[in-house]
């Protein structure tokens, strides 16, 4: 249990730091309930709904309850998918409230030695430093290429890991060699007539483990008529920190990114990861109380645009693109849909592909259960949510599931493996599919 001293400190911080006006915006109408995956999967437990969690936060601020382990557990079990926000008639910014509450709890929570070490390594020593991310990814690549992966699988070593991690190890993409990750170009010209100058947010995991998808994104932008600048001094977006109670570190990383991009003169800053893009858009909120950075953050946030959105703006869906005959469905990235308000653009692009039949999945916008590292730390709930998603996916008879976020992509690949559908169904990032379709139709190498 949290000590009395810590409870008092947490309660005081709730009163000082929580946005009370935002808490009062919640009318307790319940429109959010049918949209909340944890409310549904918990058997309609009110404490696992957005309305219930806001009520708990307000009760702590009002001194009606203590910020005990039950409050923490309710907040921990939230996916942070923000599906409650578009359906809220009062426009409650639930995601902001959740981040505030988690930050207060985790900054005042008594941590075990192990937790301190893990959080220190992940949040301070690894993700803020892209060179270290490259080194870590290189080790994973060596594990995959050297034969160690086969040894680990056939020797039974993997049996010592939880089932979710064992399955995830099977579906990880092949990591590029260190040389490729280190030699990212900073400038690429448009192919054909230049229509826009854009800066590309390459990300941390996206430019290491998912570097192939970043390369595809750059090619698509070039084909669409974009001149591209990729600042070397950019770093991780800070979403993992912001969602996990490390807001001060997230602010540091936001400032570094703003500095990296603000003097490029780009029309837009392009992201290809729904989770990253939504957090980049929120920099203006993250730094709103900073007199030096608030305006700079606002100007930065205004330029963020998802790859699917700029492709539609530039009418890329009018180009000839072709795939082999198949059924394709789409799984929304929660943060792309609910955070960046980008919903129709991916569908417009997919429906323009020759050779495919697009079938809309039931509840395509419901969270897949990935949610950053949620599928690792809250595996049971995550797998419940994934099981529902896979049921809806199978009902479409799709060969290909398309998504727009690396976490969603891994989660759907995890679902395919769990369902025994490997080889019959595939999950792909939308830019990889679009590039294949464009180059198939245009015979481009």
mmCIF file of N, CA and C in Angstrom, residues 221-318:
data_model
loop_
_atom_site.group_PDB
_atom_site.id
_atom_site.type_symbol
_atom_site.label_atom_id
_atom_site.label_comp_id
_atom_site.label_asym_id
_atom_site.label_seq_id
_atom_site.Cartn_x
_atom_site.Cartn_y
_atom_site.Cartn_z
ATOM 1 N N UNK A 221 6.484 10.325 -50.268
ATOM 2 C CA UNK A 221 6.499 11.787 -50.248
ATOM 3 C C UNK A 221 7.201 12.336 -51.487
ATOM 4 N N UNK A 222 8.300 11.699 -51.885
ATOM 5 C CA UNK A 222 9.003 12.138 -53.091
ATOM 6 C C UNK A 222 8.112 11.968 -54.332
ATOM 7 N N UNK A 223 7.470 10.804 -54.447
ATOM 8 C CA UNK A 223 6.582 10.557 -55.579
ATOM 9 C C UNK A 223 5.419 11.545 -55.603
ATOM 10 N N UNK A 224 4.998 11.989 -54.417
ATOM 11 C CA UNK A 224 3.874 12.932 -54.325
ATOM 12 C C UNK A 224 4.291 14.366 -54.617
ATOM 13 N N UNK A 225 5.610 14.596 -54.803
ATOM 14 C CA UNK A 225 6.091 15.936 -55.140
ATOM 15 C C UNK A 225 6.586 16.744 -53.963
ATOM 16 N N UNK A 226 7.108 16.062 -52.950
ATOM 17 C CA UNK A 226 7.600 16.757 -51.763
ATOM 18 C C UNK A 226 9.127 16.761 -51.685
ATOM 19 N N UNK A 227 9.673 17.936 -51.432
ATOM 20 C CA UNK A 227 11.069 18.058 -51.034
ATOM 21 C C UNK A 227 11.110 17.764 -49.534
ATOM 22 N N UNK A 228 12.072 16.955 -49.094
ATOM 23 C CA UNK A 228 12.043 16.456 -47.712
ATOM 24 C C UNK A 228 13.320 16.808 -46.971
ATOM 25 N N UNK A 229 13.155 17.351 -45.772
ATOM 26 C CA UNK A 229 14.276 17.611 -44.865
ATOM 27 C C UNK A 229 14.074 16.774 -43.606
ATOM 28 N N UNK A 230 15.139 16.110 -43.159
ATOM 29 C CA UNK A 230 15.074 15.270 -41.952
ATOM 30 C C UNK A 230 16.124 15.763 -40.959
ATOM 31 N N UNK A 231 15.739 16.599 -40.002
ATOM 32 C CA UNK A 231 16.718 17.166 -39.064
ATOM 33 C C UNK A 231 17.424 16.092 -38.234
ATOM 34 N N UNK A 232 18.736 16.169 -38.180
ATOM 35 C CA UNK A 232 19.518 15.190 -37.417
ATOM 36 C C UNK A 232 19.338 15.363 -35.913
ATOM 37 N N UNK A 233 19.007 16.568 -35.478
ATOM 38 C CA UNK A 233 18.954 16.843 -34.038
ATOM 39 C C UNK A 233 17.598 16.511 -33.407
ATOM 40 N N UNK A 234 16.655 15.987 -34.199
ATOM 41 C CA UNK A 234 15.369 15.576 -33.611
ATOM 42 C C UNK A 234 15.580 14.363 -32.712
ATOM 43 N N UNK A 235 14.619 14.139 -31.807
ATOM 44 C CA UNK A 235 14.685 12.972 -30.935
ATOM 45 C C UNK A 235 13.290 12.366 -30.766
ATOM 46 N N UNK A 236 13.171 11.358 -29.916
ATOM 47 C CA UNK A 236 11.895 10.719 -29.602
ATOM 48 C C UNK A 236 10.847 11.777 -29.275
ATOM 49 N N UNK A 237 9.604 11.527 -29.661
ATOM 50 C CA UNK A 237 8.535 12.520 -29.454
ATOM 51 C C UNK A 237 8.207 12.747 -27.982
ATOM 52 N N UNK A 238 8.478 11.743 -27.122
ATOM 53 C CA UNK A 238 8.177 11.876 -25.698
ATOM 54 C C UNK A 238 6.835 11.311 -25.289
ATOM 55 N N UNK A 239 6.109 10.670 -26.235
ATOM 56 C CA UNK A 239 4.781 10.149 -25.912
ATOM 57 C C UNK A 239 4.839 9.106 -24.807
ATOM 58 N N UNK A 240 5.806 8.203 -24.879
ATOM 59 C CA UNK A 240 5.929 7.166 -23.855
ATOM 60 C C UNK A 240 6.117 7.798 -22.483
ATOM 61 N N UNK A 241 6.886 8.866 -22.419
ATOM 62 C CA UNK A 241 7.120 9.573 -21.157
ATOM 63 C C UNK A 241 5.849 10.273 -20.686
ATOM 64 N N UNK A 242 5.206 10.987 -21.606
ATOM 65 C CA UNK A 242 4.008 11.738 -21.248
ATOM 66 C C UNK A 242 2.877 10.858 -20.766
ATOM 67 N N UNK A 243 2.764 9.653 -21.330
ATOM 68 C CA UNK A 243 1.686 8.744 -20.949
ATOM 69 C C UNK A 243 2.028 7.916 -19.707
ATOM 70 N N UNK A 244 3.280 7.966 -19.265
ATOM 71 C CA UNK A 244 3.724 7.081 -18.177
ATOM 72 C C UNK A 244 4.188 7.823 -16.935
ATOM 73 N N UNK A 245 3.737 9.073 -16.782
ATOM 74 C CA UNK A 245 4.053 9.809 -15.562
ATOM 75 C C UNK A 245 5.426 10.446 -15.555
ATOM 76 N N UNK A 246 5.959 10.786 -16.739
ATOM 77 C CA UNK A 246 7.274 11.426 -16.841
ATOM 78 C C UNK A 246 7.141 12.707 -17.667
ATOM 79 N N UNK A 247 6.235 13.578 -17.243
ATOM 80 C CA UNK A 247 5.905 14.765 -18.042
ATOM 81 C C UNK A 247 7.068 15.750 -18.163
ATOM 82 N N UNK A 248 7.867 15.905 -17.130
ATOM 83 C CA UNK A 248 8.983 16.844 -17.207
ATOM 84 C C UNK A 248 9.999 16.402 -18.255
ATOM 85 N N UNK A 249 10.254 15.104 -18.300
ATOM 86 C CA UNK A 249 11.168 14.587 -19.324
ATOM 87 C C UNK A 249 10.542 14.755 -20.706
ATOM 88 N N UNK A 250 9.235 14.551 -20.809
ATOM 89 C CA UNK A 250 8.545 14.752 -22.088
ATOM 90 C C UNK A 250 8.687 16.203 -22.552
ATOM 91 N N UNK A 251 8.621 17.136 -21.629
ATOM 92 C CA UNK A 251 8.777 18.553 -21.975
ATOM 93 C C UNK A 251 10.181 18.840 -22.503
ATOM 94 N N UNK A 252 11.190 18.256 -21.886
ATOM 95 C CA UNK A 252 12.571 18.432 -22.366
ATOM 96 C C UNK A 252 12.703 17.959 -23.805
ATOM 97 N N UNK A 253 12.129 16.799 -24.082
ATOM 98 C CA UNK A 253 12.236 16.225 -25.416
ATOM 99 C C UNK A 253 11.441 17.041 -26.429
ATOM 100 N N UNK A 254 10.305 17.573 -26.005
ATOM 101 C CA UNK A 254 9.504 18.433 -26.884
ATOM 102 C C UNK A 254 10.293 19.676 -27.287
ATOM 103 N N UNK A 255 10.963 20.272 -26.347
ATOM 104 C CA UNK A 255 11.749 21.484 -26.634
ATOM 105 C C UNK A 255 12.856 21.196 -27.640
ATOM 106 N N UNK A 256 13.510 20.045 -27.510
ATOM 107 C CA UNK A 256 14.571 19.686 -28.442
ATOM 108 C C UNK A 256 14.012 19.502 -29.853
ATOM 109 N N UNK A 257 12.828 18.904 -29.952
ATOM 110 C CA UNK A 257 12.218 18.718 -31.271
ATOM 111 C C UNK A 257 11.783 20.043 -31.891
ATOM 112 N N UNK A 258 11.242 20.917 -31.073
ATOM 113 C CA UNK A 258 10.824 22.226 -31.584
ATOM 114 C C UNK A 258 12.032 22.960 -32.151
ATOM 115 N N UNK A 259 13.128 22.947 -31.422
ATOM 116 C CA UNK A 259 14.361 23.593 -31.889
ATOM 117 C C UNK A 259 14.841 22.977 -33.200
ATOM 118 N N UNK A 260 14.733 21.661 -33.302
ATOM 119 C CA UNK A 260 15.233 20.957 -34.482
ATOM 120 C C UNK A 260 14.460 21.314 -35.749
ATOM 121 N N UNK A 261 13.172 21.606 -35.620
ATOM 122 C CA UNK A 261 12.324 21.780 -36.792
ATOM 123 C C UNK A 261 11.960 23.228 -37.115
ATOM 124 N N UNK A 262 12.125 24.161 -36.171
ATOM 125 C CA UNK A 262 11.456 25.446 -36.354
ATOM 126 C C UNK A 262 12.098 26.371 -37.393
ATOM 127 N N UNK A 263 13.337 26.171 -37.771
ATOM 128 C CA UNK A 263 13.963 27.082 -38.737
ATOM 129 C C UNK A 263 14.163 26.456 -40.121
ATOM 130 N N UNK A 264 13.442 25.388 -40.410
ATOM 131 C CA UNK A 264 13.591 24.690 -41.688
ATOM 132 C C UNK A 264 12.781 25.357 -42.795
ATOM 133 N N UNK A 265 11.702 26.011 -42.418
ATOM 134 C CA UNK A 265 10.851 26.646 -43.419
ATOM 135 C C UNK A 265 9.978 25.657 -44.161
ATOM 136 N N UNK A 266 9.630 24.551 -43.515
ATOM 137 C CA UNK A 266 8.802 23.528 -44.151
ATOM 138 C C UNK A 266 7.329 23.911 -44.074
ATOM 139 N N UNK A 267 6.574 23.469 -45.067
ATOM 140 C CA UNK A 267 5.130 23.694 -45.054
ATOM 141 C C UNK A 267 4.470 22.841 -43.966
ATOM 142 N N UNK A 268 4.956 21.614 -43.821
ATOM 143 C CA UNK A 268 4.400 20.692 -42.832
ATOM 144 C C UNK A 268 5.514 19.861 -42.204
ATOM 145 N N UNK A 269 5.205 19.307 -41.038
ATOM 146 C CA UNK A 269 6.053 18.297 -40.413
ATOM 147 C C UNK A 269 5.272 16.996 -40.483
ATOM 148 N N UNK A 270 5.809 16.019 -41.183
ATOM 149 C CA UNK A 270 5.075 14.791 -41.477
ATOM 150 C C UNK A 270 5.439 13.685 -40.491
ATOM 151 N N UNK A 271 4.402 13.015 -39.992
ATOM 152 C CA UNK A 271 4.579 11.846 -39.129
ATOM 153 C C UNK A 271 3.886 10.651 -39.780
ATOM 154 N N UNK A 272 4.435 9.462 -39.553
ATOM 155 C CA UNK A 272 3.782 8.255 -40.078
ATOM 156 C C UNK A 272 3.386 7.293 -38.961
ATOM 157 N N UNK A 273 3.414 7.777 -37.732
ATOM 158 C CA UNK A 273 3.036 6.963 -36.566
ATOM 159 C C UNK A 273 1.953 7.704 -35.796
ATOM 160 N N UNK A 274 0.769 7.093 -35.710
ATOM 161 C CA UNK A 274 -0.364 7.764 -35.080
ATOM 162 C C UNK A 274 -0.079 8.244 -33.668
ATOM 163 N N UNK A 275 0.592 7.415 -32.868
ATOM 164 C CA UNK A 275 0.890 7.775 -31.488
ATOM 165 C C UNK A 275 1.833 8.953 -31.391
ATOM 166 N N UNK A 276 2.874 8.948 -32.226
ATOM 167 C CA UNK A 276 3.823 10.065 -32.227
ATOM 168 C C UNK A 276 3.135 11.345 -32.682
ATOM 169 N N UNK A 277 2.397 11.250 -33.788
ATOM 170 C CA UNK A 277 1.752 12.437 -34.336
ATOM 171 C C UNK A 277 0.813 13.113 -33.358
ATOM 172 N N UNK A 278 0.029 12.296 -32.620
ATOM 173 C CA UNK A 278 -0.917 12.872 -31.659
ATOM 174 C C UNK A 278 -0.193 13.595 -30.537
ATOM 175 N N UNK A 279 0.953 13.058 -30.108
ATOM 176 C CA UNK A 279 1.693 13.718 -29.028
ATOM 177 C C UNK A 279 2.374 14.981 -29.541
ATOM 178 N N UNK A 280 2.867 14.956 -30.781
ATOM 179 C CA UNK A 280 3.471 16.148 -31.372
ATOM 180 C C UNK A 280 2.441 17.272 -31.492
ATOM 181 N N UNK A 281 1.234 16.912 -31.887
ATOM 182 C CA UNK A 281 0.142 17.896 -31.976
ATOM 183 C C UNK A 281 -0.138 18.511 -30.614
ATOM 184 N N UNK A 282 0.090 17.749 -29.559
ATOM 185 C CA UNK A 282 -0.206 18.192 -28.194
ATOM 186 C C UNK A 282 0.927 18.977 -27.535
ATOM 187 N N UNK A 283 2.013 19.244 -28.264
ATOM 188 C CA UNK A 283 3.106 20.021 -27.668
ATOM 189 C C UNK A 283 2.617 21.386 -27.190
ATOM 190 N N UNK A 284 1.676 21.976 -27.933
ATOM 191 C CA UNK A 284 1.169 23.288 -27.514
ATOM 192 C C UNK A 284 0.468 23.208 -26.167
ATOM 193 N N UNK A 285 -0.160 22.064 -25.861
ATOM 194 C CA UNK A 285 -0.764 21.885 -24.539
ATOM 195 C C UNK A 285 0.313 21.565 -23.508
ATOM 196 N N UNK A 286 1.235 20.703 -23.853
ATOM 197 C CA UNK A 286 2.293 20.289 -22.933
ATOM 198 C C UNK A 286 3.089 21.488 -22.415
ATOM 199 N N UNK A 287 3.308 22.477 -23.273
ATOM 200 C CA UNK A 287 4.159 23.620 -22.914
ATOM 201 C C UNK A 287 3.368 24.928 -22.796
ATOM 202 N N UNK A 288 2.053 24.816 -22.595
ATOM 203 C CA UNK A 288 1.199 26.010 -22.597
ATOM 204 C C UNK A 288 1.504 26.985 -21.468
ATOM 205 N N UNK A 289 2.052 26.484 -20.363
ATOM 206 C CA UNK A 289 2.330 27.355 -19.218
ATOM 207 C C UNK A 289 3.766 27.878 -19.207
ATOM 208 N N UNK A 290 4.525 27.555 -20.243
ATOM 209 C CA UNK A 290 5.913 27.997 -20.331
ATOM 210 C C UNK A 290 5.970 29.273 -21.174
ATOM 211 N N UNK A 291 6.290 30.423 -20.577
ATOM 212 C CA UNK A 291 6.257 31.693 -21.322
ATOM 213 C C UNK A 291 7.258 31.748 -22.471
ATOM 214 N N UNK A 292 8.339 30.998 -22.378
ATOM 215 C CA UNK A 292 9.356 31.003 -23.428
ATOM 216 C C UNK A 292 8.970 30.094 -24.586
ATOM 217 N N UNK A 293 8.302 28.992 -24.272
ATOM 218 C CA UNK A 293 8.091 27.947 -25.264
ATOM 219 C C UNK A 293 6.650 27.819 -25.767
ATOM 220 N N UNK A 294 5.693 28.419 -25.122
ATOM 221 C CA UNK A 294 4.287 28.174 -25.480
ATOM 222 C C UNK A 294 3.976 28.550 -26.927
ATOM 223 N N UNK A 295 4.400 29.724 -27.379
ATOM 224 C CA UNK A 295 4.111 30.159 -28.743
ATOM 225 C C UNK A 295 4.889 29.318 -29.757
ATOM 226 N N UNK A 296 6.134 28.998 -29.429
ATOM 227 C CA UNK A 296 6.944 28.172 -30.328
ATOM 228 C C UNK A 296 6.310 26.779 -30.472
ATOM 229 N N UNK A 297 5.791 26.262 -29.358
ATOM 230 C CA UNK A 297 5.133 24.954 -29.385
ATOM 231 C C UNK A 297 3.862 25.005 -30.230
ATOM 232 N N UNK A 298 3.127 26.093 -30.122
ATOM 233 C CA UNK A 298 1.893 26.243 -30.892
ATOM 234 C C UNK A 298 2.188 26.243 -32.391
ATOM 235 N N UNK A 299 3.210 26.992 -32.803
ATOM 236 C CA UNK A 299 3.568 27.049 -34.219
ATOM 237 C C UNK A 299 4.041 25.688 -34.727
ATOM 238 N N UNK A 300 4.767 24.967 -33.883
ATOM 239 C CA UNK A 300 5.213 23.618 -34.228
ATOM 240 C C UNK A 300 4.016 22.695 -34.421
ATOM 241 N N UNK A 301 3.101 22.712 -33.460
ATOM 242 C CA UNK A 301 1.952 21.802 -33.497
ATOM 243 C C UNK A 301 1.067 22.030 -34.713
ATOM 244 N N UNK A 302 0.962 23.284 -35.143
ATOM 245 C CA UNK A 302 0.119 23.608 -36.301
ATOM 246 C C UNK A 302 0.615 22.955 -37.587
ATOM 247 N N UNK A 303 1.885 22.611 -37.631
ATOM 248 C CA UNK A 303 2.478 22.060 -38.852
ATOM 249 C C UNK A 303 2.425 20.540 -38.926
ATOM 250 N N UNK A 304 2.037 19.872 -37.845
ATOM 251 C CA UNK A 304 2.034 18.406 -37.837
ATOM 252 C C UNK A 304 0.938 17.877 -38.756
ATOM 253 N N UNK A 305 1.308 16.911 -39.586
ATOM 254 C CA UNK A 305 0.355 16.329 -40.530
ATOM 255 C C UNK A 305 0.715 14.861 -40.726
ATOM 256 N N UNK A 306 -0.288 14.011 -40.709
ATOM 257 C CA UNK A 306 -0.035 12.593 -40.942
ATOM 258 C C UNK A 306 0.237 12.347 -42.416
ATOM 259 N N UNK A 307 1.024 11.321 -42.710
ATOM 260 C CA UNK A 307 1.375 10.992 -44.087
ATOM 261 C C UNK A 307 0.127 10.763 -44.948
ATOM 262 N N UNK A 308 -0.888 10.107 -44.394
ATOM 263 C CA UNK A 308 -2.095 9.843 -45.192
ATOM 264 C C UNK A 308 -2.806 11.137 -45.551
ATOM 265 N N UNK A 309 -2.760 12.100 -44.650
ATOM 266 C CA UNK A 309 -3.442 13.369 -44.874
ATOM 267 C C UNK A 309 -2.787 14.178 -45.985
ATOM 268 N N UNK A 310 -1.441 14.257 -45.979
ATOM 269 C CA UNK A 310 -0.782 15.042 -47.036
ATOM 270 C C UNK A 310 -0.888 14.335 -48.383
ATOM 271 N N UNK A 311 -0.891 12.998 -48.380
ATOM 272 C CA UNK A 311 -1.045 12.285 -49.645
ATOM 273 C C UNK A 311 -2.400 12.565 -50.280
ATOM 274 N N UNK A 312 -3.440 12.618 -49.470
ATOM 275 C CA UNK A 312 -4.767 12.948 -50.006
ATOM 276 C C UNK A 312 -4.804 14.403 -50.457
ATOM 277 N N UNK A 313 -4.213 15.305 -49.665
ATOM 278 C CA UNK A 313 -4.166 16.725 -50.062
ATOM 279 C C UNK A 313 -3.501 16.888 -51.431
ATOM 280 N N UNK A 314 -2.455 16.087 -51.672
ATOM 281 C CA UNK A 314 -1.714 16.181 -52.933
ATOM 282 C C UNK A 314 -2.287 15.260 -54.005
ATOM 283 N N UNK A 315 -3.463 14.690 -53.709
ATOM 284 C CA UNK A 315 -4.222 13.873 -54.655
ATOM 285 C C UNK A 315 -3.447 12.635 -55.127
ATOM 286 N N UNK A 316 -2.704 12.060 -54.213
ATOM 287 C CA UNK A 316 -1.954 10.851 -54.532
ATOM 288 C C UNK A 316 -2.899 9.688 -54.824
ATOM 289 N N UNK A 317 -4.093 9.746 -54.252
ATOM 290 C CA UNK A 317 -5.070 8.677 -54.491
ATOM 291 C C UNK A 317 -5.605 8.676 -55.923
ATOM 292 N N UNK A 318 -5.284 9.731 -56.684
ATOM 293 C CA UNK A 318 -5.673 9.773 -58.086
ATOM 294 C C UNK A 318 -4.620 9.132 -58.993
#
